[in-house]
Coordinates of C-alpha atoms in Angstrom, one line a residue:
M1 CA 8.3 4.7 10.9
T2 CA 11.6 5.4 12.0
E3 CA 12.9 8.5 12.8
Q4 CA 14.8 8.3 9.3
A5 CA 11.8 7.9 8.0
R6 CA 10.4 11.0 9.2
R7 CA 13.4 13.4 7.7
L8 CA 12.9 14.4 4.0
P9 CA 15.7 12.9 2.2
R10 CA 18.8 14.7 0.7
P11 CA 19.3 15.4 -2.9
V12 CA 23.1 13.4 -2.6
E13 CA 22.3 10.3 -1.6
R14 CA 22.6 6.5 -2.5
G15 CA 20.6 6.2 -5.8
R16 CA 21.5 9.3 -7.3
L17 CA 25.5 9.2 -6.6
G18 CA 26.5 8.1 -10.2
G19 CA 23.6 10.6 -11.7
F20 CA 25.6 13.2 -9.7
A21 CA 29.4 11.6 -10.9
L22 CA 28.1 12.1 -14.3
L23 CA 26.7 15.7 -14.2
V24 CA 30.8 16.8 -12.8
A25 CA 31.6 14.4 -16.0
V26 CA 29.6 16.7 -18.2
G27 CA 31.0 20.1 -16.5
V28 CA 34.5 18.3 -17.1
G29 CA 33.6 18.3 -20.3
Q30 CA 32.3 21.0 -21.2
A31 CA 35.3 22.9 -19.6
L32 CA 37.2 21.2 -21.8
G33 CA 35.5 22.3 -24.7
A34 CA 35.4 25.9 -23.6
V35 CA 39.5 25.9 -23.3
G36 CA 39.8 23.7 -26.3
V37 CA 37.7 26.6 -27.9
A38 CA 39.9 30.0 -26.6
L39 CA 43.3 27.9 -27.4
L40 CA 42.3 27.2 -31.0
V41 CA 40.4 30.2 -31.6
Q42 CA 43.8 32.0 -30.2
R43 CA 45.6 29.9 -32.7
A44 CA 43.0 30.1 -35.7
F45 CA 43.1 33.9 -35.5
D46 CA 47.3 34.5 -35.0
G47 CA 47.2 32.5 -38.3
L48 CA 44.8 34.1 -40.0
V49 CA 46.6 37.1 -39.2
A50 CA 49.8 35.7 -39.9
A51 CA 48.9 34.4 -43.9
W52 CA 46.6 37.5 -44.6
A53 CA 49.8 39.7 -43.3
T54 CA 52.3 38.3 -46.9
P55 CA 51.4 38.9 -50.3
E56 CA 52.5 35.4 -50.9
A57 CA 49.4 33.8 -47.8
R58 CA 46.8 35.7 -49.7
D59 CA 46.4 33.9 -52.6
D60 CA 45.4 30.7 -50.4
P61 CA 44.2 32.7 -47.1
A62 CA 43.0 29.3 -45.8
G63 CA 46.1 27.3 -45.7
A64 CA 46.2 23.8 -44.2
A65 CA 47.0 24.8 -40.9
V66 CA 44.5 26.9 -40.3
T67 CA 41.8 24.3 -41.9
W68 CA 42.8 21.6 -39.8
M69 CA 42.3 24.6 -36.4
L70 CA 39.1 25.5 -37.9
G71 CA 38.0 21.8 -38.2
A72 CA 38.9 20.9 -34.5
L73 CA 37.4 24.1 -33.3
G74 CA 34.0 22.9 -35.0
A75 CA 34.8 19.8 -33.3
A76 CA 35.4 22.0 -29.6
V77 CA 31.9 23.6 -30.0
L78 CA 30.1 20.0 -30.5
V79 CA 31.5 18.9 -27.5
A80 CA 30.3 21.7 -25.7
A81 CA 27.1 21.2 -27.1
L82 CA 26.7 17.5 -27.0
C83 CA 27.3 17.7 -23.1
R84 CA 24.8 20.6 -22.7
A85 CA 22.5 18.6 -24.4
A86 CA 23.3 15.4 -22.1
E87 CA 23.1 17.4 -19.1
R88 CA 19.4 18.8 -19.7
A89 CA 18.5 15.2 -19.9
L90 CA 20.9 13.6 -16.8
A91 CA 19.6 16.5 -14.8
E92 CA 15.9 16.1 -15.4
R93 CA 16.7 12.2 -14.4
V94 CA 18.5 12.7 -11.3
G95 CA 15.4 15.5 -10.6
Q96 CA 12.9 12.8 -11.0
H97 CA 14.3 10.6 -9.0
Y98 CA 15.0 12.4 -6.0
V99 CA 11.3 13.6 -6.3
Q100 CA 10.2 10.3 -6.3
Q101 CA 11.4 9.0 -3.3
V102 CA 10.0 12.4 -1.5
R103 CA 6.8 12.0 -2.6
D104 CA 6.8 8.3 -1.1
R105 CA 8.0 9.3 1.9
L106 CA 5.4 11.9 2.1
F107 CA 2.6 9.3 1.0
E108 CA 3.9 6.9 3.1
H109 CA 3.9 9.4 6.3
L110 CA 0.3 10.7 4.9
T111 CA -0.9 7.4 5.3
R112 CA 0.0 7.2 8.9
V113 CA -0.8 10.4 10.3
P114 CA -4.0 9.8 12.3
A115 CA -7.1 11.5 10.3
R116 CA -7.9 13.5 13.4
A117 CA -4.7 15.5 13.1
L118 CA -4.8 15.9 9.2
G119 CA -8.5 17.0 9.6
R120 CA -6.8 20.7 11.2
R121 CA -4.9 21.3 8.1
S122 CA -6.3 22.9 5.1
S123 CA -6.7 21.0 2.3
G124 CA -5.0 23.7 -0.3
A125 CA -2.1 23.3 2.3
M126 CA -2.3 19.4 1.3
L127 CA -3.0 20.1 -2.6
Q128 CA 0.0 22.3 -2.3
R129 CA 2.8 19.9 -1.0
F130 CA 1.9 17.4 -2.9
A131 CA 1.9 19.5 -6.4
G132 CA 3.6 22.8 -5.8
D133 CA 6.2 21.8 -2.9
L134 CA 7.1 18.1 -4.9
S135 CA 7.7 20.6 -8.4
A136 CA 10.1 22.9 -6.5
L137 CA 12.1 20.2 -5.0
R138 CA 12.4 18.9 -8.6
T139 CA 13.1 21.9 -10.3
W140 CA 15.6 23.0 -7.7
V141 CA 17.7 19.3 -8.4
S142 CA 16.7 19.2 -11.9
L143 CA 17.3 23.2 -12.5
G144 CA 19.1 24.1 -9.6
L145 CA 21.8 22.1 -7.8
A146 CA 22.8 20.2 -11.4
R147 CA 23.2 23.2 -12.7
L148 CA 25.2 24.6 -9.7
L149 CA 27.4 21.2 -9.8
V150 CA 27.4 21.3 -13.4
S151 CA 27.9 25.4 -13.7
G152 CA 30.6 25.5 -11.0
V153 CA 32.9 23.1 -12.3
A154 CA 32.9 24.0 -15.4
V155 CA 33.5 27.6 -14.8
A156 CA 36.6 26.3 -11.9
L157 CA 37.8 24.4 -14.6
V158 CA 37.8 27.8 -17.3
L159 CA 39.9 29.9 -14.4
G160 CA 41.8 27.7 -13.5
A161 CA 43.1 27.2 -17.5
L162 CA 42.8 31.1 -17.9
A163 CA 44.8 31.6 -14.4
L164 CA 48.3 29.4 -16.5
L165 CA 47.2 31.0 -20.2
A166 CA 46.8 34.8 -19.7
P167 CA 46.8 35.6 -15.4
R168 CA 45.7 38.8 -16.2
I169 CA 42.3 37.9 -17.3
A170 CA 42.0 35.3 -14.9
V171 CA 41.8 37.4 -12.5
A172 CA 39.3 40.1 -13.7
V173 CA 36.7 37.8 -14.8
A174 CA 37.4 35.9 -11.2
L175 CA 36.8 39.6 -9.4
A176 CA 33.8 39.5 -11.8
L177 CA 32.1 37.0 -11.0
G178 CA 32.8 36.8 -7.3
I179 CA 31.3 40.1 -7.2
G180 CA 28.3 38.9 -9.3
G181 CA 27.8 36.0 -6.2
L182 CA 28.1 38.1 -3.3
A183 CA 25.2 40.5 -5.1
T184 CA 23.3 37.4 -6.0
W185 CA 23.6 35.5 -2.5
A186 CA 22.1 39.2 -1.5
V187 CA 19.4 38.7 -3.6
G188 CA 18.7 35.9 -2.7
I189 CA 18.0 36.5 0.6
G190 CA 14.6 38.9 -0.4
L191 CA 14.2 35.9 -2.9
A192 CA 13.1 33.5 -0.3
R193 CA 11.3 35.9 1.8
A194 CA 8.9 36.1 -1.5
A195 CA 9.0 33.0 -2.5
R196 CA 7.2 31.8 1.3
R197 CA 5.2 34.3 1.8
A198 CA 3.9 33.5 -2.6
R199 CA 3.4 30.1 -0.9
R200 CA 1.6 30.5 1.9
R201 CA -0.9 33.0 -0.2
R202 CA -1.3 30.4 -2.7
A203 CA -1.9 27.6 -0.4
R204 CA -4.6 29.7 1.2
L205 CA -6.1 30.1 -2.1
S206 CA -5.9 27.0 -3.1
G207 CA -7.7 25.4 0.3
E208 CA -11.1 28.1 -0.4
V209 CA -11.3 26.8 -3.7
A210 CA -10.8 23.1 -3.1
E211 CA -13.2 23.8 0.4
R212 CA -16.2 25.9 -2.1
L213 CA -16.0 23.2 -5.1
A214 CA -16.5 20.1 -2.3
N215 CA -19.4 22.3 -0.9
V216 CA -20.8 24.3 -3.9
A217 CA -24.0 22.5 -3.2
V218 CA -24.2 25.0 0.3
V219 CA -22.8 28.2 -1.5
Q220 CA -25.8 27.6 -3.9
A221 CA -28.5 27.2 -2.0
S222 CA -27.6 29.9 0.3
G223 CA -27.5 32.7 -2.9
Q224 CA -23.9 33.6 -1.4
E225 CA -22.3 33.2 -4.9
R226 CA -21.6 36.8 -5.5
R227 CA -19.6 37.2 -2.0
E228 CA -18.0 33.5 -2.7
R229 CA -16.8 35.2 -5.7
R230 CA -15.8 38.0 -4.2
R231 CA -14.1 36.4 -1.6
I232 CA -11.7 34.0 -4.4
D233 CA -10.9 37.4 -6.6
R234 CA -9.3 38.9 -3.0
K235 CA -7.2 36.0 -2.4
G236 CA -6.6 35.7 -5.7
A237 CA -5.3 39.4 -6.1
A238 CA -3.3 38.6 -3.2
V239 CA -1.6 36.0 -4.7
A240 CA -0.9 37.8 -7.6
A241 CA 0.4 41.0 -6.1
A242 CA 3.1 37.9 -3.8
M243 CA 3.9 36.2 -7.3
V244 CA 4.5 39.7 -8.8
R245 CA 7.0 40.7 -5.9
Q246 CA 8.7 37.3 -5.7
A247 CA 9.0 38.1 -10.1
R248 CA 10.7 41.3 -8.8
A249 CA 13.2 39.4 -7.0
S250 CA 13.5 36.4 -9.2
G251 CA 13.9 39.5 -12.2
A252 CA 16.7 40.8 -9.7
A253 CA 18.7 38.0 -9.6
R254 CA 18.4 37.1 -13.3
G255 CA 19.4 41.1 -13.6
V256 CA 22.9 40.0 -11.3
A257 CA 23.8 37.3 -13.7
E258 CA 23.7 39.2 -16.6
A259 CA 25.9 42.0 -15.3
T260 CA 27.7 39.6 -13.3
A261 CA 28.7 37.8 -17.4
G262 CA 28.8 41.9 -18.9
A263 CA 31.6 42.6 -15.8
A264 CA 33.5 39.2 -16.8
T265 CA 33.6 40.3 -20.5
I266 CA 34.8 44.0 -19.5
G267 CA 37.5 42.3 -17.6
V268 CA 38.7 40.1 -20.3
L269 CA 38.7 43.3 -22.7
V270 CA 40.8 45.4 -19.6
G271 CA 43.0 42.3 -18.8
G272 CA 43.6 41.4 -22.4
A273 CA 44.0 45.3 -23.3
L274 CA 47.1 45.1 -20.4
D275 CA 48.2 42.1 -21.4
V276 CA 49.1 43.1 -25.3
R277 CA 50.4 46.3 -24.5
L278 CA 52.6 45.3 -21.2
D279 CA 53.6 41.3 -22.3
G280 CA 53.4 42.1 -26.0
A281 CA 50.4 39.2 -25.6
S282 CA 48.9 38.7 -29.2
P283 CA 45.4 39.8 -30.1
G284 CA 44.6 36.1 -30.9
A285 CA 44.5 35.5 -27.1
V286 CA 42.6 38.1 -26.4
V287 CA 39.7 36.7 -29.0
G288 CA 40.4 33.7 -27.9
A289 CA 39.5 34.5 -23.9
L290 CA 36.6 36.5 -25.2
A291 CA 35.2 33.2 -26.4
V292 CA 35.0 31.6 -23.2
V293 CA 33.5 34.3 -21.5
G294 CA 31.3 33.8 -24.1
M295 CA 30.5 30.0 -23.3
L296 CA 30.9 31.1 -19.1
A297 CA 28.1 33.7 -19.6
Q298 CA 25.6 31.2 -20.1
H299 CA 26.9 29.4 -16.7
V300 CA 27.2 32.2 -15.2
R301 CA 23.1 33.2 -16.7
D302 CA 22.5 29.5 -14.9
L303 CA 23.9 30.5 -11.8
G304 CA 22.1 33.2 -11.7
R305 CA 19.1 31.4 -11.5
V306 CA 19.8 28.5 -9.2
A307 CA 19.0 31.5 -6.1
E308 CA 15.9 31.3 -7.8
H309 CA 15.2 27.8 -7.7
A310 CA 17.1 27.5 -4.1
A311 CA 14.7 29.9 -2.3
G312 CA 11.3 27.7 -3.8
A313 CA 13.0 24.8 -2.6
A314 CA 13.6 26.1 0.7
V315 CA 10.5 27.1 1.1
A316 CA 9.0 23.9 0.2
R317 CA 11.3 21.8 2.3
E318 CA 10.2 23.5 5.4
A319 CA 7.0 23.0 4.7
A320 CA 7.4 19.3 4.0
Q321 CA 9.8 18.6 7.0
R322 CA 6.7 20.5 9.6
F323 CA 4.1 17.8 7.7
L324 CA 6.8 14.9 9.0
D325 CA 7.3 16.4 12.3
L326 CA 3.4 15.4 12.5
P327 CA 3.7 12.3 14.5
P328 CA 2.4 9.1 13.2
L329 CA 0.4 6.1 15.0
P330 CA 3.3 3.5 16.4
D331 CA 3.6 0.7 14.0
R332 CA 6.4 -1.0 15.8
A333 CA 8.8 -3.0 13.8
G334 CA 8.7 -6.5 14.4
A335 CA 5.5 -6.2 16.5
P336 CA 3.1 -9.4 16.8
P337 CA 0.2 -9.4 15.2
L338 CA -3.3 -9.5 16.9
P339 CA -3.9 -12.7 18.3
D340 CA -7.0 -14.7 17.4
G341 CA -10.0 -14.6 19.3
P342 CA -13.9 -13.5 19.4
G343 CA -13.0 -10.3 20.1
E344 CA -13.6 -9.3 23.7
L345 CA -12.9 -5.5 23.8
V346 CA -12.2 -4.2 27.1
L347 CA -11.3 0.1 27.8
R348 CA -9.1 0.9 30.4
G349 CA -8.7 4.5 31.9
L350 CA -9.3 5.8 28.0
G351 CA -8.7 9.2 27.4
V352 CA -7.9 11.2 24.4
E353 CA -7.7 14.8 24.1
P354 CA -9.7 16.9 24.5
G355 CA -13.1 15.0 23.9
L356 CA -12.4 12.2 26.4
R357 CA -11.6 11.1 29.6
D358 CA -11.0 7.9 32.0
V359 CA -13.6 5.3 30.3
S360 CA -13.2 1.5 31.5
V361 CA -15.9 -0.6 30.4
R362 CA -15.9 -4.1 29.3
L363 CA -17.7 -5.4 26.3
P364 CA -18.4 -9.4 26.0
A365 CA -17.6 -10.9 22.6
G366 CA -20.6 -11.1 20.2
A367 CA -22.2 -8.5 22.4
T368 CA -23.4 -5.0 20.9
A369 CA -22.4 -2.0 22.8
A370 CA -24.7 1.2 21.8
V371 CA -22.9 4.3 22.7
V372 CA -25.5 7.3 23.3
G373 CA -25.2 11.0 24.4
G374 CA -25.5 14.9 23.3
N375 CA -22.9 16.8 21.0
G376 CA -19.2 17.1 21.7
A377 CA -19.9 14.0 24.4
G378 CA -17.0 12.2 22.9
K379 CA -18.7 9.4 20.9
S380 CA -17.1 10.0 18.0
T381 CA -13.6 10.0 19.9
L382 CA -14.4 7.0 21.9
A383 CA -15.5 5.3 18.1
S384 CA -11.5 6.5 16.7
A385 CA -9.8 5.2 19.8
V386 CA -11.4 1.9 19.9
A387 CA -10.9 1.5 15.5
R388 CA -7.2 2.8 16.2
L389 CA -7.5 5.9 14.2
V390 CA -6.0 7.9 17.0
D391 CA -4.4 6.5 20.0
P392 CA -5.0 7.5 23.7
D393 CA -3.3 9.6 25.6
A394 CA -4.3 8.1 28.8
G395 CA -5.2 4.3 29.4
A396 CA -5.4 1.5 26.7
V397 CA -7.8 -0.4 24.2
E398 CA -7.8 -3.5 24.7
L399 CA -9.1 -6.6 21.9
D400 CA -9.0 -10.0 22.9
G401 CA -6.6 -9.3 25.7
A402 CA -3.8 -7.2 24.0
D403 CA -3.1 -3.1 23.8
L404 CA -4.0 -2.2 20.4
R405 CA -0.7 -0.4 20.3
S406 CA 1.4 -3.0 20.8
V407 CA 0.7 -5.1 17.7
D408 CA 1.2 -4.8 14.2
L409 CA -1.1 -1.9 13.0
R410 CA -2.0 -4.3 9.5
S411 CA -3.4 -6.8 11.7
V412 CA -6.0 -4.6 13.8
R413 CA -7.1 -3.0 10.3
R414 CA -7.9 -7.0 9.4
A415 CA -9.7 -7.2 12.5
I416 CA -11.9 -4.0 13.0
G417 CA -14.3 -3.2 10.4
V418 CA -15.3 0.8 10.2
V419 CA -18.4 2.6 8.9
G420 CA -18.5 6.2 9.7
P421 CA -19.2 10.2 8.2
D422 CA -15.4 10.8 7.4
L423 CA -15.0 7.4 5.6
P424 CA -16.4 7.8 2.7
L425 CA -16.1 6.1 -0.6
L426 CA -13.4 6.2 -3.1
R427 CA -13.5 7.3 -6.4
G428 CA -14.1 4.2 -8.8
S429 CA -16.5 1.1 -9.3
V430 CA -18.4 -0.5 -6.6
D431 CA -16.4 -3.6 -6.8
R432 CA -12.9 -1.8 -6.0
N433 CA -14.8 -0.1 -3.0
V434 CA -16.3 -3.0 -1.1
R435 CA -12.9 -5.0 -1.8
Y436 CA -10.7 -2.0 -0.4
R437 CA -9.5 -3.3 3.0
L438 CA -9.2 -7.3 1.0
P439 CA -8.2 -6.7 -2.3
R440 CA -7.6 -10.4 -3.0
A441 CA -10.7 -11.5 -1.4
S442 CA -12.3 -14.4 -3.1
D443 CA -15.5 -13.7 -5.2
E444 CA -17.9 -16.0 -3.1
A445 CA -16.8 -14.0 0.0
V446 CA -17.5 -10.4 -1.8
A447 CA -20.8 -12.5 -3.3
A448 CA -22.2 -12.8 0.1
V449 CA -21.2 -9.8 1.9
A450 CA -23.1 -8.0 -0.7
E451 CA -26.2 -10.2 -0.6
R452 CA -26.0 -9.0 3.6
C453 CA -25.8 -5.8 3.1
G454 CA -27.9 -4.9 -0.4
V455 CA -25.4 -4.5 -2.7
A456 CA -26.0 -7.0 -5.1
A457 CA -29.3 -5.5 -5.2
L458 CA -27.8 -2.3 -5.5
V459 CA -25.5 -3.2 -8.5
E460 CA -28.6 -5.1 -10.6
G461 CA -30.6 -1.3 -11.0
L462 CA -27.1 0.1 -11.8
D463 CA -26.1 0.7 -16.0
D464 CA -22.7 -0.8 -15.4
G465 CA -23.0 -3.3 -12.6
W466 CA -20.1 -4.1 -10.6
A467 CA -18.3 -2.0 -12.6
S468 CA -20.1 1.1 -12.4
D469 CA -18.4 4.5 -11.1
V470 CA -19.6 5.8 -7.4
G471 CA -17.9 9.4 -8.2
E472 CA -15.9 11.2 -5.8
G473 CA -17.1 10.5 -2.1
G474 CA -19.8 8.0 -3.6
R475 CA -21.7 11.4 -5.0
L476 CA -23.0 9.2 -7.6
L477 CA -25.0 7.0 -5.3
S478 CA -27.8 8.1 -2.6
A479 CA -27.0 8.1 1.2
G480 CA -28.7 4.8 1.7
Q481 CA -26.5 3.1 -1.5
R482 CA -23.3 5.1 -0.1
T483 CA -24.3 2.8 2.9
R484 CA -24.7 -0.3 1.8
V485 CA -21.2 0.0 -0.3
A486 CA -19.3 1.4 3.2
L487 CA -20.8 -1.1 5.2
A488 CA -19.8 -4.5 2.7
R489 CA -16.5 -2.4 2.8
A490 CA -16.2 -2.7 6.6
L491 CA -18.0 -6.0 6.7
L492 CA -15.7 -8.0 4.2
G493 CA -13.7 -10.3 5.6
E494 CA -15.6 -11.3 8.7
P495 CA -14.1 -8.7 10.9
R496 CA -14.0 -9.7 14.9
L497 CA -14.8 -6.0 15.8
L498 CA -17.1 -3.5 14.1
V499 CA -17.4 0.3 14.8
L500 CA -20.4 2.0 13.3
D501 CA -20.3 5.7 13.9
E502 CA -23.9 7.0 13.2
A503 CA -24.1 5.3 10.5
E504 CA -28.0 4.9 10.2
A505 CA -28.4 8.6 9.9
H506 CA -30.0 10.0 6.8
L507 CA -31.4 6.2 5.9
D508 CA -34.6 5.1 5.0
G509 CA -36.8 3.1 6.5
P510 CA -35.4 0.0 4.5
T511 CA -32.2 0.6 4.4
R512 CA -32.0 1.4 8.1
A513 CA -33.6 -2.1 8.7
L514 CA -31.1 -3.9 6.5
L515 CA -28.3 -2.2 8.3
H516 CA -30.5 -3.9 11.4
R517 CA -30.3 -6.7 9.7
A518 CA -27.1 -6.7 8.6
V519 CA -25.7 -6.1 11.9
A520 CA -27.8 -8.6 14.1
E521 CA -27.1 -11.5 11.8
R522 CA -23.2 -11.1 12.4
E523 CA -20.7 -13.3 14.6
G524 CA -18.4 -10.3 16.2
T525 CA -18.6 -7.2 18.6
T526 CA -20.2 -4.4 17.6
V527 CA -19.7 -0.9 18.5
V528 CA -22.8 1.6 17.1
I529 CA -22.7 5.3 17.9
T530 CA -26.1 6.5 17.4
H531 CA -29.2 8.2 18.2
D532 CA -31.8 5.9 16.8
P533 CA -34.2 4.3 18.9
E534 CA -34.5 0.9 17.1
T535 CA -30.4 0.2 17.2
I536 CA -30.6 1.9 21.3
A537 CA -33.3 -1.2 22.3
A538 CA -31.6 -3.9 19.8
A539 CA -28.3 -3.2 21.5
D540 CA -27.1 -6.1 24.6
V541 CA -25.7 -2.9 26.4
V542 CA -26.1 1.2 26.3
W543 CA -22.9 2.9 26.6
R544 CA -23.9 6.9 27.7
L545 CA -21.3 9.3 27.5
E546 CA -21.5 13.1 29.4
G547 CA -18.9 15.5 28.9
G548 CA -16.3 12.5 27.9
R549 CA -17.2 10.1 30.4
L550 CA -18.4 7.4 31.0
V551 CA -21.9 8.3 33.6
D552 CA -24.1 4.7 32.5
A553 CA -23.5 1.2 31.0
R554 CA -26.5 -1.3 31.6
P555 CA -29.2 -3.2 29.4
P556 CA -31.4 -1.1 27.5
S557 CA -34.1 -2.1 29.2
E558 CA -32.4 -0.8 32.6
A559 CA -31.6 2.4 30.6
A560 CA -35.1 3.2 29.3
D561 CA -35.9 5.6 32.2
R562 CA -33.2 7.1 31.2
P563 CA -33.9 8.8 27.0
A564 CA -31.0 8.9 25.1
A565 CA -29.7 12.2 24.3
A566 CA -30.0 14.0 21.2

């Protein structure tokens, strides 16, 4: 992944420039409508006053000129209303385009980051990023940045027009807007802090709830329902308090906007009164200016909410960028595919922090290695490195003479099948799970691997056969059934290397025998992490790990005098 791909997209980029240009046009349209309203209100008001001032005109209070101006005034108001309606649709389109680009980049990065690195992060924080943070970014673009652009253009143009028509009124309105802008900026600092605190607490609560949902059986079996409810209540109360503080800061920003709009109205009254008194301006000019300020008030309120949206987006961008800063598995563009070969595996000084150090060993093509050792010996870390689910910090993993880091990652995935406790089934049908590695595999290939792994017999007993839903993580299947499907998924396409990380754990006798038979019948190379004596006895070589180091590598018959660590 390039450095550019690890940066969060900017809202204003190619692909959205046209949308922002249309929003500028909408702002110009709203400004023209507001200026037109001001001029027409002035003319209509002065015309009506003049008409009603003469006895002859009182018989025809709505003369032709005044009628025309009132019609034009209605047209100007309609233009402003249509521009306002178009603004919302255009802004949402730009916001959705942006958030889709951000979502794609985050998910692409998610698929590249080693699972070990993701496992250290809270699932609640991950959910927050793909839900709350994306929503905050969309809101910023569609309701914040877009309104800042439209309202900024409209306010600037209207103030410019007012400066030409009524300089004192323009100065008064500009002064009110300037003071309001400074106050909004000051409030926005506290608003950003409140938004950051609220996001952290929401993420913690989401993580707690997600973990308890995934492990509700543990809670029930331990009799800890009441304790967990109290814990969630405390987390929820903390979230509520943080959200109230955020709402208080948001309310302050909106209050500033309302005060700014009111101050602008007062400025028009004061400046208009001075114009009438000192320069003999018509009352219609003051009425027209008041009409413009009334229309500007909505823009001022929108600008007041921009601070709220900007604070939420700033926090969301920081969190998203921290996620993108996680180093992915390197996959150099243009890297050659893994060369064809029988599956010879060589580890050269392999080291993966913190659990594996200086492992050097060779496994001939077609052989099976049983990896044994105590808890924390580095067995699962070795399996992850061999399958290139994590890259080594030292040394190399070579398959058929090629360092796995130097070749195309997709070709590595096709060449290596993996079964392990950290690779559950996905929600969906049995057929979808078996085909997951190779969605375009032929029906014949699927049928063959299903027969070898016992999946064919499994689906015969399911109500919907191959279309049966396995549930989240395969929960609708038994442990043995899940292992059969996972093994079939790994073996589809005949990978030259198969990595089994304690796949036979918790299996009944028939399912364990089926697993042994499926592995024995294949021609490829196999690395098995195991504690099972039968699996160890059937291997060609036993690799014993202790403290992250390979301390022994010999055939099972020679290793029999040293019992497998449990």
